[in-house]
Short mmCIF file of C-alpha atoms in Angstrom, two decimals:
data_model
loop_
_atom_site.label_atom_id
_atom_site.label_comp_id
_atom_site.label_asym_id
_atom_site.label_seq_id
_atom_site.Cartn_x
_atom_site.Cartn_y
_atom_site.Cartn_z
CA UNK T 1 -12.70 -25.37 -11.90
CA UNK T 2 -14.24 -22.49 -9.99
CA UNK T 3 -14.53 -24.35 -6.68
CA UNK T 4 -11.13 -25.94 -7.17
CA UNK T 5 -9.45 -22.54 -7.52
CA UNK T 6 -11.11 -21.21 -4.37
CA UNK T 7 -10.31 -24.36 -2.36
CA UNK T 8 -6.64 -24.39 -3.36
CA UNK T 9 -6.27 -20.67 -2.70
CA UNK T 10 -7.73 -21.00 0.79
CA UNK T 11 -5.50 -24.00 1.51
CA UNK T 12 -2.39 -22.10 0.42
CA UNK T 13 -3.48 -19.04 2.41
CA UNK T 14 -3.64 -20.85 5.74
CA UNK T 15 -0.72 -23.19 5.08
CA UNK T 16 1.68 -20.35 4.41
CA UNK T 17 0.42 -18.27 7.33
CA UNK T 18 0.94 -21.16 9.72
CA UNK T 19 4.57 -21.61 8.75
CA UNK T 20 5.77 -18.03 8.71
CA UNK T 21 7.91 -16.54 11.46
CA UNK T 22 5.96 -13.82 13.29
CA UNK T 23 8.85 -11.73 14.55
CA UNK T 24 9.69 -9.05 11.99
CA UNK T 25 9.55 -5.32 12.50
CA UNK T 26 9.95 -2.18 10.47
CA UNK T 27 13.53 -1.39 9.51
CA UNK T 28 14.70 -4.96 10.14
CA UNK T 29 14.26 -6.35 6.65
CA UNK T 30 14.97 -5.50 3.03
CA UNK T 31 12.80 -4.26 0.16
CA UNK T 32 10.90 -1.91 2.49
CA UNK T 33 9.92 0.23 -0.49
CA UNK T 34 7.21 -2.30 -1.49
CA UNK T 35 5.16 -1.07 1.49
CA UNK T 36 5.13 2.55 0.34
CA UNK T 37 1.80 3.95 -0.93
CA UNK T 38 2.39 4.84 -4.58
CA UNK T 39 -1.31 5.34 -5.31
CA UNK T 40 -2.87 8.69 -4.41
CA UNK T 41 -6.01 7.16 -2.93
CA UNK T 42 -4.18 4.98 -0.40
CA UNK T 43 -1.69 7.76 0.34
CA UNK T 44 -4.55 10.13 1.24
CA UNK T 45 -6.16 7.52 3.53
CA UNK T 46 -3.10 7.19 5.75
CA UNK T 47 -0.77 5.04 3.65
CA UNK T 48 -2.25 1.61 4.43
CA UNK T 49 -5.64 0.32 3.29
CA UNK T 50 -6.94 -3.11 2.20
CA UNK T 51 -10.70 -2.53 2.07
CA UNK T 52 -11.49 0.80 0.34
CA UNK T 53 -13.09 -0.61 -2.77
CA UNK T 54 -14.43 2.00 -5.19
CA UNK T 55 -13.65 1.04 -8.80
CA UNK T 56 -9.95 1.89 -8.34
CA UNK T 57 -7.66 -0.49 -10.23
CA UNK T 58 -4.61 0.38 -8.11
CA UNK T 59 -6.21 -1.09 -4.98
CA UNK T 60 -5.30 -4.63 -6.04
CA UNK T 61 -1.66 -3.78 -5.27
CA UNK T 62 -2.61 -3.66 -1.58
CA UNK T 63 -5.27 -6.37 -1.61
CA UNK T 64 -5.43 -8.58 -4.73
CA UNK T 65 -9.03 -9.60 -3.98
CA UNK T 66 -10.19 -6.00 -4.56
CA UNK T 67 -9.68 -6.49 -8.29
CA UNK T 68 -13.14 -6.86 -9.86
CA UNK T 69 -14.80 -6.77 -13.26
CA UNK T 70 -15.67 -3.09 -12.71
CA UNK T 71 -11.99 -2.26 -13.31
CA UNK T 72 -11.98 -4.05 -16.69
CA UNK T 73 -9.50 -2.33 -19.02
CA UNK T 74 -8.84 0.43 -16.50
CA UNK T 75 -5.42 2.06 -16.79
CA UNK T 76 -3.78 4.20 -14.09
CA UNK T 77 -0.58 6.25 -13.96
CA UNK T 78 0.85 7.50 -10.66
CA UNK T 79 3.66 9.89 -9.82
CA UNK T 80 5.05 10.45 -6.34
CA UNK T 81 7.43 13.11 -5.05
CA UNK T 82 8.92 11.32 -2.05
CA UNK T 83 11.36 13.76 -0.43
CA UNK T 84 14.66 13.08 -2.26
CA UNK T 85 13.15 10.35 -4.47
CA UNK T 86 10.66 10.30 -7.29
CA UNK T 87 8.53 7.35 -8.30
CA UNK T 88 6.27 6.42 -11.19
CA UNK T 89 3.79 3.57 -11.51
CA UNK T 90 1.50 2.13 -14.15
CA UNK T 91 -1.39 -0.28 -13.42
CA UNK T 92 -3.79 -2.10 -15.74
CA UNK T 93 -6.54 -4.69 -15.34
CA UNK T 94 -8.40 -7.06 -17.65
CA UNK T 95 -11.38 -9.36 -17.11
CA UNK T 96 -11.04 -13.06 -17.92
CA UNK T 97 -13.79 -15.66 -18.40
CA UNK T 98 -15.57 -17.21 -15.38
CA UNK T 99 -15.27 -14.09 -13.18
CA UNK T 100 -11.49 -14.09 -13.04
CA UNK T 101 -9.65 -10.76 -13.11
CA UNK T 102 -6.06 -10.12 -14.12
CA UNK T 103 -4.02 -7.13 -12.93
CA UNK T 104 -0.59 -5.82 -13.84
CA UNK T 105 1.52 -3.18 -12.10
CA UNK T 106 5.00 -1.78 -12.72
CA UNK T 107 6.78 0.61 -10.37
CA UNK T 108 10.08 2.47 -10.62
CA UNK T 109 11.55 4.51 -7.76
CA UNK T 110 14.52 6.73 -8.59
CA UNK T 111 16.67 7.49 -5.54
CA UNK T 112 18.68 10.08 -7.46
CA UNK T 113 22.40 10.68 -7.62
CA UNK T 114 24.46 9.93 -4.50
CA UNK T 115 28.04 11.19 -3.93
CA UNK T 116 30.53 8.38 -3.28
CA UNK T 117 33.56 8.34 -0.97
CA UNK T 118 36.23 5.79 -0.09
CA UNK T 119 37.01 4.53 3.41
CA UNK T 120 39.09 7.61 4.28
CA UNK T 121 36.64 10.15 2.91
CA UNK T 122 38.09 10.85 -0.51
CA UNK T 123 35.42 11.45 -3.19
CA UNK T 124 35.12 8.64 -5.71
CA UNK T 125 32.41 10.14 -7.91
CA UNK T 126 28.67 9.89 -7.82
CA UNK T 127 26.45 6.86 -8.42
CA UNK T 128 22.75 6.11 -8.80
CA UNK T 129 20.30 4.05 -6.76
CA UNK T 130 16.84 2.80 -7.69
CA UNK T 131 14.09 0.33 -6.83
CA UNK T 132 11.70 -1.51 -9.13
CA UNK T 133 8.63 -3.68 -8.59
CA UNK T 134 6.54 -5.72 -11.02
CA UNK T 135 3.21 -7.14 -9.81
CA UNK T 136 0.94 -9.68 -11.48
CA UNK T 137 -2.42 -10.23 -9.77
CA UNK T 138 -5.28 -12.69 -10.18
CA UNK T 139 -8.63 -12.55 -8.39
CA UNK T 140 -11.91 -14.43 -8.40
CA UNK T 141 -15.29 -13.44 -7.01
CA UNK T 142 -17.73 -15.97 -5.56
CA UNK T 143 -20.99 -14.50 -4.29
CA UNK T 144 -20.17 -11.92 -1.59
CA UNK T 145 -16.59 -13.14 -1.18
CA UNK T 146 -13.54 -12.70 -3.36
CA UNK T 147 -10.03 -14.11 -3.20
CA UNK T 148 -6.88 -12.91 -4.88
CA UNK T 149 -3.16 -13.49 -5.15
CA UNK T 150 -0.29 -11.27 -6.27
CA UNK T 151 3.08 -12.42 -7.57
CA UNK T 152 5.73 -9.71 -7.16
CA UNK T 153 9.28 -9.33 -8.39
CA UNK T 154 11.30 -6.65 -6.57
CA UNK T 155 14.76 -5.35 -7.35
CA UNK T 156 17.02 -2.85 -5.60
CA UNK T 157 20.06 -1.38 -7.33
CA UNK T 158 22.91 0.62 -5.78
CA UNK T 159 25.73 1.50 -8.15
CA UNK T 160 26.65 -1.79 -9.88
CA UNK T 161 25.13 -3.95 -7.15
CA UNK T 162 21.74 -5.67 -7.48
CA UNK T 163 19.42 -7.44 -5.07
CA UNK T 164 16.22 -9.24 -6.11
CA UNK T 165 13.32 -10.96 -4.39
CA UNK T 166 10.16 -12.88 -5.22
CA UNK T 167 7.16 -12.13 -3.02
CA UNK T 168 3.49 -13.07 -2.78
CA UNK T 169 0.28 -11.50 -1.46
CA UNK T 170 -2.86 -13.47 -0.65
CA UNK T 171 -6.01 -11.56 0.17
CA UNK T 172 -9.69 -12.05 0.85
CA UNK T 173 -12.63 -9.64 0.83
CA UNK T 174 -16.23 -9.73 2.00
CA UNK T 175 -18.65 -7.23 0.47
CA UNK T 176 -22.03 -6.83 2.14
CA UNK T 177 -24.89 -7.51 -0.29
CA UNK T 178 -27.06 -4.55 0.76
CA UNK T 179 -24.91 -2.19 2.83
CA UNK T 180 -21.85 -0.14 1.91
CA UNK T 181 -19.51 -2.35 3.93
CA UNK T 182 -16.28 -4.11 2.91
CA UNK T 183 -13.96 -6.27 5.02
CA UNK T 184 -10.46 -7.14 3.85
CA UNK T 185 -7.65 -9.40 5.06
CA UNK T 186 -4.23 -9.68 3.39
CA UNK T 187 -1.08 -11.70 3.97
CA UNK T 188 1.46 -9.63 2.08
CA UNK T 189 5.13 -9.69 1.07
CA UNK T 190 6.05 -13.21 2.11
CA UNK T 191 8.78 -14.66 -0.04
CA UNK T 192 12.53 -14.83 -0.40
CA UNK T 193 15.51 -13.00 -1.86
CA UNK T 194 17.38 -14.99 -4.50
CA UNK T 195 20.22 -12.51 -5.07
CA UNK T 196 21.77 -9.89 -2.83
CA UNK T 197 24.77 -7.62 -2.55
CA UNK T 198 25.51 -8.29 1.12
CA UNK T 199 26.79 -11.39 2.85
CA UNK T 200 23.91 -11.66 5.32
CA UNK T 201 20.58 -13.21 4.44
CA UNK T 202 17.87 -10.77 3.35
CA UNK T 203 14.27 -10.94 4.55
CA UNK T 204 11.08 -9.59 2.99
CA UNK T 205 8.72 -7.23 4.91
CA UNK T 206 5.97 -9.73 5.69
CA UNK T 207 2.76 -8.24 7.04
CA UNK T 208 -0.77 -9.33 7.95
CA UNK T 209 -3.26 -6.50 7.53
CA UNK T 210 -7.00 -6.35 8.16
CA UNK T 211 -9.35 -3.51 7.35
CA UNK T 212 -12.96 -2.38 7.26
CA UNK T 213 -14.56 0.30 5.10
CA UNK T 214 -18.17 1.34 5.70
CA UNK T 215 -20.55 4.17 4.90
CA UNK T 216 -23.43 4.86 7.28
CA UNK T 217 -26.79 5.32 5.62
CA UNK T 218 -27.74 8.91 4.79
CA UNK T 219 -24.24 10.10 5.71
CA UNK T 220 -21.87 11.38 2.97
CA UNK T 221 -18.74 9.93 4.58
CA UNK T 222 -17.13 6.53 4.00
CA UNK T 223 -14.90 5.49 6.92
CA UNK T 224 -11.91 3.13 6.86
CA UNK T 225 -10.18 1.47 9.81
CA UNK T 226 -7.06 -0.59 9.16
CA UNK T 227 -4.97 -2.70 11.52
CA UNK T 228 -1.48 -3.58 10.28
CA UNK T 229 1.17 -6.01 11.51
CA UNK T 230 -1.02 -8.67 13.09
CA UNK T 231 2.11 -10.82 13.05
CA UNK T 232 4.06 -8.54 15.37
CA UNK T 233 2.50 -6.64 18.25
CA UNK T 234 5.51 -4.52 19.21
CA UNK T 235 6.17 -2.36 16.14
CA UNK T 236 7.26 0.71 18.13
CA UNK T 237 10.76 2.08 17.85
CA UNK T 238 11.97 2.35 21.43
CA UNK T 239 15.17 4.42 21.51
CA UNK T 240 17.28 3.26 24.48
CA UNK T 241 18.81 6.73 24.71
CA UNK T 242 15.43 8.06 25.86
CA UNK T 243 15.24 5.71 28.85
CA UNK T 244 16.03 6.84 32.37
CA UNK T 245 16.97 10.42 31.50
CA UNK T 246 17.26 13.19 34.04
CA UNK T 247 14.28 15.55 33.78
CA UNK T 248 16.25 18.48 35.25
CA UNK T 249 14.85 18.00 38.75
CA UNK T 250 17.13 15.14 39.69
CA UNK T 251 14.47 12.60 38.77
CA UNK T 252 14.88 9.78 36.26
CA UNK T 253 12.20 9.46 33.58
CA UNK T 254 11.17 6.29 31.82
CA UNK T 255 10.15 6.96 28.21
CA UNK T 256 9.60 3.37 27.12
CA UNK T 257 6.55 2.78 24.94
CA UNK T 258 3.62 1.37 26.92
CA UNK T 259 1.00 -1.22 25.97
CA UNK T 260 -1.69 1.26 24.88
CA UNK T 261 0.76 3.18 22.69
CA UNK T 262 2.03 -0.02 21.07
CA UNK T 263 -1.54 -1.08 20.29
CA UNK T 264 -2.50 2.32 18.86
CA UNK T 265 0.41 2.34 16.42
CA UNK T 266 -1.15 -0.54 14.50
CA UNK T 267 -4.17 1.55 13.47
CA UNK T 268 -4.69 3.76 10.44
CA UNK T 269 -8.00 5.57 10.08
CA UNK T 270 -9.37 7.40 7.08
CA UNK T 271 -12.44 9.15 5.81
CA UNK T 272 -13.79 9.77 2.33
CA UNK T 273 -16.31 12.58 1.89
CA UNK T 274 -18.60 11.66 -1.00
CA UNK T 275 -19.67 14.96 -2.56
CA UNK T 276 -21.63 13.60 -5.50
CA UNK T 277 -20.45 11.70 -8.56
CA UNK T 278 -17.74 14.20 -9.53
CA UNK T 279 -15.79 15.12 -6.39
CA UNK T 280 -14.53 13.14 -3.38
CA UNK T 281 -12.34 14.47 -0.56
CA UNK T 282 -10.24 12.26 1.72
CA UNK T 283 -8.31 12.44 4.96
CA UNK T 284 -6.23 9.86 6.84
CA UNK T 285 -4.34 9.52 10.12
CA UNK T 286 -1.38 7.18 10.59
CA UNK T 287 -0.68 6.93 14.32
CA UNK T 288 2.71 5.23 14.04
CA UNK T 289 3.93 7.81 11.55
CA UNK T 290 2.98 10.64 13.89
CA UNK T 291 4.51 9.01 16.97
CA UNK T 292 7.84 8.06 15.43
CA UNK T 293 8.64 10.60 12.72
CA UNK T 294 7.25 13.89 13.98
CA UNK T 295 9.22 16.28 16.17
CA UNK T 296 8.19 15.77 19.79
CA UNK T 297 7.96 19.53 20.46
CA UNK T 298 6.28 20.54 17.19
CA UNK T 299 4.16 17.71 15.85
CA UNK T 300 1.92 19.89 13.69
CA UNK T 301 0.04 17.79 11.14
CA UNK T 302 2.56 14.94 11.11
CA UNK T 303 0.78 11.63 10.53
CA UNK T 304 -2.14 13.25 8.72
CA UNK T 305 -2.80 12.98 5.00
CA UNK T 306 -5.21 14.76 2.70
CA UNK T 307 -6.45 14.41 -0.84
CA UNK T 308 -9.33 13.84 -3.19
CA UNK T 309 -10.30 13.04 -6.72
CA UNK T 310 -12.09 14.71 -9.58
CA UNK T 311 -14.05 12.57 -12.04
CA UNK T 312 -15.19 13.59 -15.48
CA UNK T 313 -16.34 11.35 -18.33
CA UNK T 314 -14.14 8.20 -18.12
CA UNK T 315 -11.19 9.99 -16.50
CA UNK T 316 -10.26 10.43 -12.86
CA UNK T 317 -7.56 12.64 -11.32
CA UNK T 318 -6.56 11.78 -7.74
CA UNK T 319 -4.18 13.76 -5.53
CA UNK T 320 -2.71 13.15 -2.06
CA UNK T 321 -0.54 15.13 0.33
CA UNK T 322 0.90 13.15 3.26
CA UNK T 323 2.61 15.00 6.12
CA UNK T 324 5.47 13.02 7.64
CA UNK T 325 7.37 15.74 9.49
CA UNK T 326 7.51 19.48 9.97
CA UNK T 327 10.29 19.45 7.38
CA UNK T 328 7.99 18.40 4.57
CA UNK T 329 5.37 16.16 3.01
CA UNK T 330 4.99 13.84 0.04
CA UNK T 331 2.79 14.48 -2.98
CA UNK T 332 1.15 11.78 -5.09
CA UNK T 333 -0.81 12.23 -8.31
CA UNK T 334 -2.77 9.45 -10.04
CA UNK T 335 -4.48 9.67 -13.41
CA UNK T 336 -6.80 6.81 -14.38
CA UNK T 337 -8.98 6.11 -17.40
CA UNK T 338 -11.21 3.32 -18.67
CA UNK T 339 -9.58 2.40 -21.97
CA UNK T 340 -12.64 0.42 -23.05
CA UNK T 341 -14.31 3.74 -23.79
CA UNK T 342 -11.75 4.42 -26.53
CA UNK T 343 -12.78 1.38 -28.55
CA UNK T 344 -16.47 2.22 -28.10
CA UNK T 345 -15.95 5.72 -29.48
CA UNK T 346 -13.97 4.32 -32.38
CA UNK T 347 -16.71 1.83 -33.26
CA UNK T 348 -19.35 4.55 -33.04
CA UNK T 349 -17.35 6.74 -35.39
CA UNK T 350 -17.00 3.93 -37.91
CA UNK T 351 -20.76 3.31 -37.85
CA UNK T 352 -21.52 7.01 -38.42
CA UNK T 353 -19.12 7.19 -41.36
#
């Protein structure tokens, strides 16, 4: 059974990757919200990470193979203040026999109240918009390797209109037996929409992401390097209005994005400062976010993210602040606890009584 599961998962992994169309880009497909970092740890590391394993149950949402027995009965709640939207998420994991792990996640993103108008600009009243995502994950560890798969149901609602999709993630992880080194590879968000509120066909935000997390010996910093969108090299937004503009000296300037810039926008780097067993501090840098969202004259800290977590007993509080633009940043708070400790305390109390 064990070898059969691994063999079939590998077969599915490569079969699906060979038949997918490698020509999608940001902003060109639907259900983009599934790529947002709703966990404080990932948000503080730059918004994309598939290899930062550290007993964090929420990591399976980004790489299903990162779900291990160490997250057994771990429960996590997250809250995100995302500009004009607010989101909440709950995640839970449970260990099954034969080194299988089961994970569950539920996300709700409230887009708030939006004023409505007819085609000539007359107000028609306000309406609500929201997004929801349910994730069911399964992973299996075999020696230094682990494989995992996520099944995801996504729904977007605008007024009385609904759009739904079914998506899958398939991920693999290698954990070094003696060194603090983890390699991750994920094929994420491939699937199809089975209901929509527009006439055109909807597409899911498929992505192939690879990452490495490592901690040098005798150094209190754990580094992460992530490369996203292997399936599409040109992910830069190239505004045609910026091309061939007059620079004020009668000369035409060409502001098209070059090869080196296109390559750099795939990378997200992060660092985790391990300050003992109680406190960790984190920082991340998302190059694409800085290049495309920040103001060209006042970039400031756009593209950078900061955070950390505080651990005490079986509880952990994690916070992240991600700077997108000079106009503001997002804040994410995650509270996690090992619920297995509750039953242990209860049993101990019964024995004492």
